[in-house]
Coordinates of C-alpha atoms in Angstrom, one line a residue:
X52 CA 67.4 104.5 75.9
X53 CA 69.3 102.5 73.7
X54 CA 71.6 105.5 72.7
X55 CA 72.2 106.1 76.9
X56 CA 73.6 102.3 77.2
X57 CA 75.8 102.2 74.5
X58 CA 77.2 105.8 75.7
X59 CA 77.6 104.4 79.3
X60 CA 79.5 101.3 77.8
X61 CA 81.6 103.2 75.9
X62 CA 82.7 105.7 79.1
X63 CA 83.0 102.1 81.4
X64 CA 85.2 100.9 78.3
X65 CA 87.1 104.0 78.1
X66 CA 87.8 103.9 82.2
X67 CA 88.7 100.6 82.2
X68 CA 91.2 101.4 79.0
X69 CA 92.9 104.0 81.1
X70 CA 92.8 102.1 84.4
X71 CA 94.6 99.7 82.4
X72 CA 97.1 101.9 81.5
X73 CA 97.2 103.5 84.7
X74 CA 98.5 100.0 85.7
X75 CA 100.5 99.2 83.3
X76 CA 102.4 103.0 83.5
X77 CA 103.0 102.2 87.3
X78 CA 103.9 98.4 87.1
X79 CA 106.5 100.2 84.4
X80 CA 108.0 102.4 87.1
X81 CA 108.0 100.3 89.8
X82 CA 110.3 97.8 87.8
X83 CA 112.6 100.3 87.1
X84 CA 113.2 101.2 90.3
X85 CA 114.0 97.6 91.8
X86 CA 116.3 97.1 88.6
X87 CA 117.9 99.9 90.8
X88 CA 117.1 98.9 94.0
X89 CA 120.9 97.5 94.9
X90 CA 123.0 100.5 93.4
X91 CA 124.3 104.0 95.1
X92 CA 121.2 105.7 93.7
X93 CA 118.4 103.4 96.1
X94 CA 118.1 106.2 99.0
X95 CA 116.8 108.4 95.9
X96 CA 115.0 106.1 94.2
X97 CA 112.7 105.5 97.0
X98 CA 112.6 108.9 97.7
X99 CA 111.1 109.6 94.6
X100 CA 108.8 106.4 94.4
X101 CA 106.9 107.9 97.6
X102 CA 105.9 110.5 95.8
X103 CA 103.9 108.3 93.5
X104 CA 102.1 106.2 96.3
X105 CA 98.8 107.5 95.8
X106 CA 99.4 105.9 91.9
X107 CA 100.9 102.6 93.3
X108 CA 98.1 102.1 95.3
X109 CA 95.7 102.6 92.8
X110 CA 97.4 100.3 90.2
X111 CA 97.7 97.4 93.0
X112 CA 94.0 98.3 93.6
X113 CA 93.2 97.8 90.3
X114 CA 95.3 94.7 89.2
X115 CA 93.8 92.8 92.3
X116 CA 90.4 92.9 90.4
X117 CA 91.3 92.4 87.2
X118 CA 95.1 90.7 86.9
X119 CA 96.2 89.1 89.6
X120 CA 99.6 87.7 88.0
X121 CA 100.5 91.3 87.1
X122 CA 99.6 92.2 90.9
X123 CA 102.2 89.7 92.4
X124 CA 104.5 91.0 89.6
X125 CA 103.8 94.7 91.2
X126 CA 104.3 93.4 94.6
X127 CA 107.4 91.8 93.7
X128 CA 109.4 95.0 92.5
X129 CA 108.1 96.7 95.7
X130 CA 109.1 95.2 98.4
X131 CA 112.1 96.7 98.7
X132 CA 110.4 100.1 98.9
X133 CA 108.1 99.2 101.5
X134 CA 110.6 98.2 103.6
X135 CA 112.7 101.5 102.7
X136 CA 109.5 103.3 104.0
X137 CA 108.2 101.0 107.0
X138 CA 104.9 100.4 104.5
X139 CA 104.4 96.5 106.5
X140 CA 100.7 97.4 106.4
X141 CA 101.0 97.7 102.5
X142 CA 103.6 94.8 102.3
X143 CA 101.2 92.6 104.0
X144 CA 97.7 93.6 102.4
X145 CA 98.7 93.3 98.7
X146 CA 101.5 90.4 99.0
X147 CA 99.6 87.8 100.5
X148 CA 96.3 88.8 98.5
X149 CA 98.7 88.5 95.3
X150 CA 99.7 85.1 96.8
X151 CA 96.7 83.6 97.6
X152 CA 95.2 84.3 94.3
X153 CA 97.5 83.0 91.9
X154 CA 98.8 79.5 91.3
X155 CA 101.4 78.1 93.8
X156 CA 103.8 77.2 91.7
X157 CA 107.7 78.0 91.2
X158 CA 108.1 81.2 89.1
X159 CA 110.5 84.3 89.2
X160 CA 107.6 86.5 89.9
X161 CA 106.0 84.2 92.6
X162 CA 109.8 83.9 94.3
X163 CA 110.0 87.8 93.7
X164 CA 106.9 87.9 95.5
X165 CA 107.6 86.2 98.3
X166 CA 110.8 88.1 98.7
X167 CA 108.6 91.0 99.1
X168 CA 106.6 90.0 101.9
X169 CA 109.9 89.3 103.8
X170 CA 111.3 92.6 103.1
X171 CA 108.1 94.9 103.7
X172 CA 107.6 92.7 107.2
X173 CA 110.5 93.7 108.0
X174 CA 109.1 96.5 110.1
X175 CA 106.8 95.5 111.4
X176 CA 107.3 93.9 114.9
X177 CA 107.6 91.1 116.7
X178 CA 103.8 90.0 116.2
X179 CA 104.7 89.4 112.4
X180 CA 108.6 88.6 112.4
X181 CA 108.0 85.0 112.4
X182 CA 105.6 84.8 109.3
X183 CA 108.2 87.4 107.3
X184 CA 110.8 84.7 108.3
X185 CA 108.2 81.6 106.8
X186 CA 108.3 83.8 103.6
X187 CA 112.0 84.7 103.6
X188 CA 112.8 80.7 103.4
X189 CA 109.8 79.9 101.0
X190 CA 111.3 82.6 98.5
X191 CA 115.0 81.1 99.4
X192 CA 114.1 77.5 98.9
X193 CA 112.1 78.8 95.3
X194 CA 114.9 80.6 94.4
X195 CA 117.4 77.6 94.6
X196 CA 114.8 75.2 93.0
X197 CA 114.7 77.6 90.0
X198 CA 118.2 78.4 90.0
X199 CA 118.2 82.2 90.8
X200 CA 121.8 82.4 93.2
X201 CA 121.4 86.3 93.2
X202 CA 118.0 86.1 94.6
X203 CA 118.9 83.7 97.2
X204 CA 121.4 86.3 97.8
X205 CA 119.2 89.1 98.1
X206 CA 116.6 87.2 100.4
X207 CA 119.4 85.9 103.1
X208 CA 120.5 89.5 103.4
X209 CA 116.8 90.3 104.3
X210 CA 116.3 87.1 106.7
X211 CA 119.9 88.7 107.9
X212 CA 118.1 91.6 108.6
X213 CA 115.4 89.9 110.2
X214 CA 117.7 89.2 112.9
X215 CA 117.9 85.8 112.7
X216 CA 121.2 84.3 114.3
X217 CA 123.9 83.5 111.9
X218 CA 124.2 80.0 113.2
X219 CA 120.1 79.4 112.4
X220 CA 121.3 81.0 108.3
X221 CA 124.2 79.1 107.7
X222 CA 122.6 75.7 108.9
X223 CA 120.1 75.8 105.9
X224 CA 122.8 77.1 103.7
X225 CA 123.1 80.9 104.0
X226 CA 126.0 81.6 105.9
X227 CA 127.5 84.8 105.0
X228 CA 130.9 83.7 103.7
X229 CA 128.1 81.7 101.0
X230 CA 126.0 85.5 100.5
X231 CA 128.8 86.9 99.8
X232 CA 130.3 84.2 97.1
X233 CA 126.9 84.7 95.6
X234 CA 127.2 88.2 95.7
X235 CA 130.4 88.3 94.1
X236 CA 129.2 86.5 91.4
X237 CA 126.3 88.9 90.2
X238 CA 129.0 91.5 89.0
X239 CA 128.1 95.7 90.2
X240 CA 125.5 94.6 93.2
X241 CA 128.6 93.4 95.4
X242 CA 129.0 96.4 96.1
X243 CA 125.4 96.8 97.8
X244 CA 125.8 93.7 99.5
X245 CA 129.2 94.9 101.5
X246 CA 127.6 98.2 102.6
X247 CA 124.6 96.2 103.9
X248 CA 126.8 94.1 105.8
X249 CA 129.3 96.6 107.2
X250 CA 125.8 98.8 108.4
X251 CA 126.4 99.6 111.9
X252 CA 123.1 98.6 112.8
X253 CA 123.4 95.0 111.4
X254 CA 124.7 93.5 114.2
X255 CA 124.4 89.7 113.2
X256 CA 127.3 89.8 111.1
X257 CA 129.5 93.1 111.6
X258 CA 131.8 91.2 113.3
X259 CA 132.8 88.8 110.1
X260 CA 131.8 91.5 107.2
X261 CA 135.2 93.3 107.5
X262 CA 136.8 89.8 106.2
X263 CA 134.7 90.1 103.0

């Protein structure tokens, strides 16, 4: 009997070891695809991420039970993708577990984090516009606290794309002459930030983005 425990601890041990890994692995490769989120190559990035979902899932599954910090470090670096995909459902379930779990308190992961859910809401209606907006200007207003100009950046395009009216964005301090300065100060990823804004389909500012 005793012999039968110690081998069943040892194969939960070894599962949770390779879970672990499992997470670790995917957390790995979701990273390295946001570093490359705002470059020529994000169309194929994503394209290949998708085909990894099934593992994404199972890390997020995973680091909700046994990591949350990790988790909202996860749903940080996928945002981005979830919105490239229309994944709101996935956007919703895992960033606002991941938020409501760990400590409220200004980070770069929790500001990532919050990013995230306004980027993965993105697509998904009306119902949900409004609380994607709540957690576009909690991630802007963390950003600024900690100091992070390019993430401020990155989160006005998104409320941008939330169609909110330029007038409402540049009243708290996002107007898109200040994206843009921002922008232009983070080096290679202005070049991201011009094609976002001279998208035919974002109508909020096509008619000033050919000034920039």
């Amino acid at each position: 009997m005793r012999e039968f425990a110690a081998a069943e601890l040892a194969a939960t041990e070894d599962a949770v070891r390779l879970s672990a890994r499992h997470a670790d692995l995917y957390l790995a490769r979701a990273e390295a695809a946001w570093e490359q989120s705002e470059t020529k190559d994000r169309r194929l990035v994503a394209e290949r991420l998708i085909l990894d979902l099934a593992n994404l899932r199972a890390a997020l599954a995973w680091l909700r039970e046994h990591d949350s910090d990790r988790l909202l470090q996860l749903c940080g670096a996928l945002g981005w993708f979830w919105e490239f995909h229309y994944l709101d459902a996935d956007a919703e379930q895992w960033t606002e577990h991941a938020l409501k779990a760990t400590v409220d308190q200004d980070s770069p992961r929790r500001a990532r984090a919050l990013e995230a859910a306004a980027a993965g809401l993105r697509s998904a209606g009306v119902a949900r516009r409004d609380h994607a907006i709540e957690r576009g200007w909690e991630a802007v207003g963390m950003y600024r606290r900690l100091g992070d100009e390019h993430g401020e950046a990155r989160t006005g395009l998104w409320l941008g794309r939330l169609d909110l009216l330029f007038e409402e964005l540049a009243g708290r301090g996002l107007s898109a002459e200040r994206i843009c300065e921002l922008y232009r100060a983070s080096g290679p990823k202005w070049g991201y930030a011009k094609a976002v804004f001279r998208h035919a389909g974002f109508l909020i500012w096509t008619d000033r983005a050919h000034s920039f």
